[in-house]
Structures are given as C-alpha cells and as structure tokens.
Amino acid sequence: MSFIGNILWIILGGFLLFLMYFFGGLLLCCTVVGIPFGFQLIKIAVLALCPFGRDVEMLRNSGCLSLVFNILWVVFGWWEIALVHLVLAFLCAVTIIGIPFAKAHFRLMKMSFMPFGTNAVA
C-alpha cells in the first residue's frame, strides 16, 4: 500500500514539493550560516518525496543546540511551512480519498515545525 501511495503522491504534486524543499536546502547550504538549516530542508525533502511507510520520531538525546536551532527556525519564519502543511492536510481530509494524503501532510508538518532533533524512520 505504501508503494502505491508514494507513486500517487509523486504524481499528484509530491515531486514538486520535493524539488522546492531540495533546491531551497541547496540554496541555504551555499551560505555558511544557512548550512544547518539547509540540511534540515533536505531532510524534509527526502520525507516529502516518499512519505508513505515512514514516520517522524523525536530523538531523545537531541541536546540543547537542537533546541536553539529550532527556536531560530521558528523565529526566522520557517514555521510557515508547517502552517502550509496544516492547511493542505485539512483540504485533503475534506474528501475520504484524500485522508491518507492528509496524514502524510501531518507527518510533514511535524517535521517541518521542529526539524532539529527529528528523524524520518521506516
């Protein structure tokens, strides 16, 4: 089921979402200050490419530096990505067919709100 879900996800816009996250991460990696944020966007891009069959887990030993970077992530306005995924999740959940896609957007929202200290696990 996850293979079919990933194929449908990619066809219905998941690939464009992956490209936006990936190239945004590459642009941030071009600056010295943006490298940690760029790596997190690339991590979100990998989850955005194939979200079905994966879950987002919080790491217990993430440390205080990840907390500082998560605060900077929110201060610099990257929380808007999570808000977009929340809106898209509600729009997908309106139809019964879109509920699995809504769950995928909720996973992406979880990772895009606090990306430091989270991992996508299979």
PDB file of C-alpha atoms in Angstrom:
ATOM      1  CA  MET A   1       0.000   0.000   0.000  1.00  0.00           C
ATOM      2  CA  SER A   2       2.829   2.406   0.791  1.00  0.00           C
ATOM      3  CA  PHE A   3       4.362   1.901  -2.678  1.00  0.00           C
ATOM      4  CA  ILE A   4       1.082   2.803  -4.397  1.00  0.00           C
ATOM      5  CA  GLY A   5       0.602   5.739  -2.030  1.00  0.00           C
ATOM      6  CA  ASN A   6       4.094   7.035  -2.780  1.00  0.00           C
ATOM      7  CA  ILE A   7       3.536   6.726  -6.538  1.00  0.00           C
ATOM      8  CA  LEU A   8       0.237   8.633  -6.291  1.00  0.00           C
ATOM      9  CA  TRP A   9       1.882  11.203  -4.022  1.00  0.00           C
ATOM     10  CA  ILE A  10       4.691  11.811  -6.524  1.00  0.00           C
ATOM     11  CA  ILE A  11       2.274  12.094  -9.458  1.00  0.00           C
ATOM     12  CA  LEU A  12      -0.113  14.437  -7.628  1.00  0.00           C
ATOM     13  CA  GLY A  13       2.475  17.009  -6.615  1.00  0.00           C
ATOM     14  CA  GLY A  14       4.872  15.345  -4.214  1.00  0.00           C
ATOM     15  CA  PHE A  15       7.726  15.622  -6.688  1.00  0.00           C
ATOM     16  CA  LEU A  16       7.265  19.385  -6.952  1.00  0.00           C
ATOM     17  CA  LEU A  17       7.215  19.605  -3.163  1.00  0.00           C
ATOM     18  CA  PHE A  18      10.440  17.571  -3.060  1.00  0.00           C
ATOM     19  CA  LEU A  19      12.095  19.858  -5.619  1.00  0.00           C
ATOM     20  CA  MET A  20      11.124  23.006  -3.706  1.00  0.00           C
ATOM     21  CA  TYR A  21      12.492  21.663  -0.425  1.00  0.00           C
ATOM     22  CA  PHE A  22      15.614  20.234  -2.046  1.00  0.00           C
ATOM     23  CA  PHE A  23      16.597  23.334  -4.002  1.00  0.00           C
ATOM     24  CA  GLY A  24      15.747  25.560  -1.042  1.00  0.00           C
ATOM     25  CA  GLY A  25      18.065  23.428   1.061  1.00  0.00           C
ATOM     26  CA  LEU A  26      20.793  23.641  -1.565  1.00  0.00           C
ATOM     27  CA  LEU A  27      20.467  27.430  -1.659  1.00  0.00           C
ATOM     28  CA  LEU A  28      20.771  27.622   2.113  1.00  0.00           C
ATOM     29  CA  CYS A  29      23.806  25.334   2.024  1.00  0.00           C
ATOM     30  CA  CYS A  30      25.553  27.873  -0.223  1.00  0.00           C
ATOM     31  CA  THR A  31      25.858  30.190   2.777  1.00  0.00           C
ATOM     32  CA  VAL A  32      27.937  29.282   5.803  1.00  0.00           C
ATOM     33  CA  VAL A  33      25.273  30.393   8.259  1.00  0.00           C
ATOM     34  CA  GLY A  34      22.476  28.520   6.483  1.00  0.00           C
ATOM     35  CA  ILE A  35      24.148  25.104   6.280  1.00  0.00           C
ATOM     36  CA  PRO A  36      22.347  23.570   9.305  1.00  0.00           C
ATOM     37  CA  PHE A  37      19.018  24.880   8.023  1.00  0.00           C
ATOM     38  CA  GLY A  38      19.772  23.645   4.510  1.00  0.00           C
ATOM     39  CA  PHE A  39      20.469  20.139   5.796  1.00  0.00           C
ATOM     40  CA  GLN A  40      17.124  20.148   7.590  1.00  0.00           C
ATOM     41  CA  LEU A  41      15.303  21.231   4.430  1.00  0.00           C
ATOM     42  CA  ILE A  42      16.983  18.417   2.508  1.00  0.00           C
ATOM     43  CA  LYS A  43      15.907  16.003   5.261  1.00  0.00           C
ATOM     44  CA  ILE A  44      12.332  17.248   4.880  1.00  0.00           C
ATOM     45  CA  ALA A  45      12.677  16.920   1.085  1.00  0.00           C
ATOM     46  CA  VAL A  46      13.508  13.225   1.396  1.00  0.00           C
ATOM     47  CA  LEU A  47      10.391  12.703   3.519  1.00  0.00           C
ATOM     48  CA  ALA A  48       8.350  14.806   1.076  1.00  0.00           C
ATOM     49  CA  LEU A  49       9.382  12.550  -1.803  1.00  0.00           C
ATOM     50  CA  CYS A  50       8.118   9.298  -0.227  1.00  0.00           C
ATOM     51  CA  PRO A  51       6.092   9.975   2.938  1.00  0.00           C
ATOM     52  CA  PHE A  52       4.124   6.722   2.996  1.00  0.00           C
ATOM     53  CA  GLY A  53       5.657   3.909   5.016  1.00  0.00           C
ATOM     54  CA  ARG A  54       7.626   6.380   7.132  1.00  0.00           C
ATOM     55  CA  ASP A  55       7.009   8.036  10.454  1.00  0.00           C
ATOM     56  CA  VAL A  56       8.592  11.020  12.173  1.00  0.00           C
ATOM     57  CA  GLU A  57      10.160  10.376  15.557  1.00  0.00           C
ATOM     58  CA  MET A  58      11.658  12.804  18.018  1.00  0.00           C
ATOM     59  CA  LEU A  59      15.164  11.977  19.186  1.00  0.00           C
ATOM     60  CA  ARG A  60      15.521  11.846  22.950  1.00  0.00           C
ATOM     61  CA  ASN A  61      19.166  12.925  23.102  1.00  0.00           C
ATOM     62  CA  SER A  62      18.971  15.826  20.684  1.00  0.00           C
ATOM     63  CA  GLY A  63      20.666  18.268  23.064  1.00  0.00           C
ATOM     64  CA  CYS A  64      20.294  21.944  23.756  1.00  0.00           C
ATOM     65  CA  LEU A  65      21.785  23.016  20.424  1.00  0.00           C
ATOM     66  CA  SER A  66      18.861  21.496  18.545  1.00  0.00           C
ATOM     67  CA  LEU A  67      16.516  23.431  20.833  1.00  0.00           C
ATOM     68  CA  VAL A  68      18.346  26.662  19.985  1.00  0.00           C
ATOM     69  CA  PHE A  69      18.219  25.878  16.261  1.00  0.00           C
ATOM     70  CA  ASN A  70      14.504  25.006  16.488  1.00  0.00           C
ATOM     71  CA  ILE A  71      13.871  28.369  18.140  1.00  0.00           C
ATOM     72  CA  LEU A  72      15.849  30.106  15.379  1.00  0.00           C
ATOM     73  CA  TRP A  73      13.876  28.077  12.816  1.00  0.00           C
ATOM     74  CA  VAL A  74      10.609  29.430  14.248  1.00  0.00           C
ATOM     75  CA  VAL A  75      11.927  32.998  14.649  1.00  0.00           C
ATOM     76  CA  PHE A  76      13.147  33.181  11.049  1.00  0.00           C
ATOM     77  CA  GLY A  77       9.685  32.289   9.798  1.00  0.00           C
ATOM     78  CA  TRP A  78      10.123  28.669   8.758  1.00  0.00           C
ATOM     79  CA  TRP A  79       7.044  27.813  10.845  1.00  0.00           C
ATOM     80  CA  GLU A  80       5.050  28.966   7.818  1.00  0.00           C
ATOM     81  CA  ILE A  81       5.970  25.696   6.095  1.00  0.00           C
ATOM     82  CA  ALA A  82       4.232  23.813   8.897  1.00  0.00           C
ATOM     83  CA  LEU A  83       1.207  26.090   8.558  1.00  0.00           C
ATOM     84  CA  VAL A  84       1.004  25.380   4.816  1.00  0.00           C
ATOM     85  CA  HIS A  85       1.125  21.640   5.500  1.00  0.00           C
ATOM     86  CA  LEU A  86      -1.620  22.033   8.109  1.00  0.00           C
ATOM     87  CA  VAL A  87      -3.874  23.832   5.615  1.00  0.00           C
ATOM     88  CA  LEU A  88      -3.123  21.243   2.922  1.00  0.00           C
ATOM     89  CA  ALA A  89      -3.848  18.441   5.384  1.00  0.00           C
ATOM     90  CA  PHE A  90      -7.260  19.903   6.181  1.00  0.00           C
ATOM     91  CA  LEU A  91      -8.006  20.376   2.481  1.00  0.00           C
ATOM     92  CA  CYS A  92      -7.040  16.770   1.758  1.00  0.00           C
ATOM     93  CA  ALA A  93      -9.069  15.491   4.713  1.00  0.00           C
ATOM     94  CA  VAL A  94     -12.270  17.007   3.304  1.00  0.00           C
ATOM     95  CA  THR A  95     -12.571  14.095   0.909  1.00  0.00           C
ATOM     96  CA  ILE A  96     -12.426  10.487   2.014  1.00  0.00           C
ATOM     97  CA  ILE A  97      -9.941   9.677  -0.735  1.00  0.00           C
ATOM     98  CA  GLY A  98      -7.555  12.378   0.492  1.00  0.00           C
ATOM     99  CA  ILE A  99      -7.290  11.172   4.109  1.00  0.00           C
ATOM    100  CA  PRO A 100      -4.020   9.233   3.550  1.00  0.00           C
ATOM    101  CA  PHE A 101      -2.554  12.341   1.922  1.00  0.00           C
ATOM    102  CA  ALA A 102      -3.728  14.397   4.906  1.00  0.00           C
ATOM    103  CA  LYS A 103      -1.850  12.020   7.210  1.00  0.00           C
ATOM    104  CA  ALA A 104       1.260  12.490   5.070  1.00  0.00           C
ATOM    105  CA  HIS A 105       0.906  16.270   5.354  1.00  0.00           C
ATOM    106  CA  PHE A 106       0.575  15.935   9.135  1.00  0.00           C
ATOM    107  CA  ARG A 107       3.869  13.981   9.195  1.00  0.00           C
ATOM    108  CA  LEU A 108       5.494  16.670   7.064  1.00  0.00           C
ATOM    109  CA  MET A 109       4.035  19.331   9.337  1.00  0.00           C
ATOM    110  CA  LYS A 110       5.516  17.628  12.382  1.00  0.00           C
ATOM    111  CA  MET A 111       8.967  17.531  10.827  1.00  0.00           C
ATOM    112  CA  SER A 112       8.815  20.995   9.282  1.00  0.00           C
ATOM    113  CA  PHE A 113       7.795  22.713  12.525  1.00  0.00           C
ATOM    114  CA  MET A 114      10.720  21.408  14.598  1.00  0.00           C
ATOM    115  CA  PRO A 115      13.170  19.724  12.217  1.00  0.00           C
ATOM    116  CA  PHE A 116      16.180  19.671  14.516  1.00  0.00           C
ATOM    117  CA  GLY A 117      16.022  16.561  16.661  1.00  0.00           C
ATOM    118  CA  THR A 118      13.592  14.632  14.439  1.00  0.00           C
ATOM    119  CA  ASN A 119      14.170  11.781  12.017  1.00  0.00           C
ATOM    120  CA  ALA A 120      12.027  10.027   9.451  1.00  0.00           C
ATOM    121  CA  VAL A 121      12.098   6.299  10.157  1.00  0.00           C
ATOM    122  CA  ALA A 122      10.744   3.477   8.048  1.00  0.00           C
TER     123      ALA A 122
END
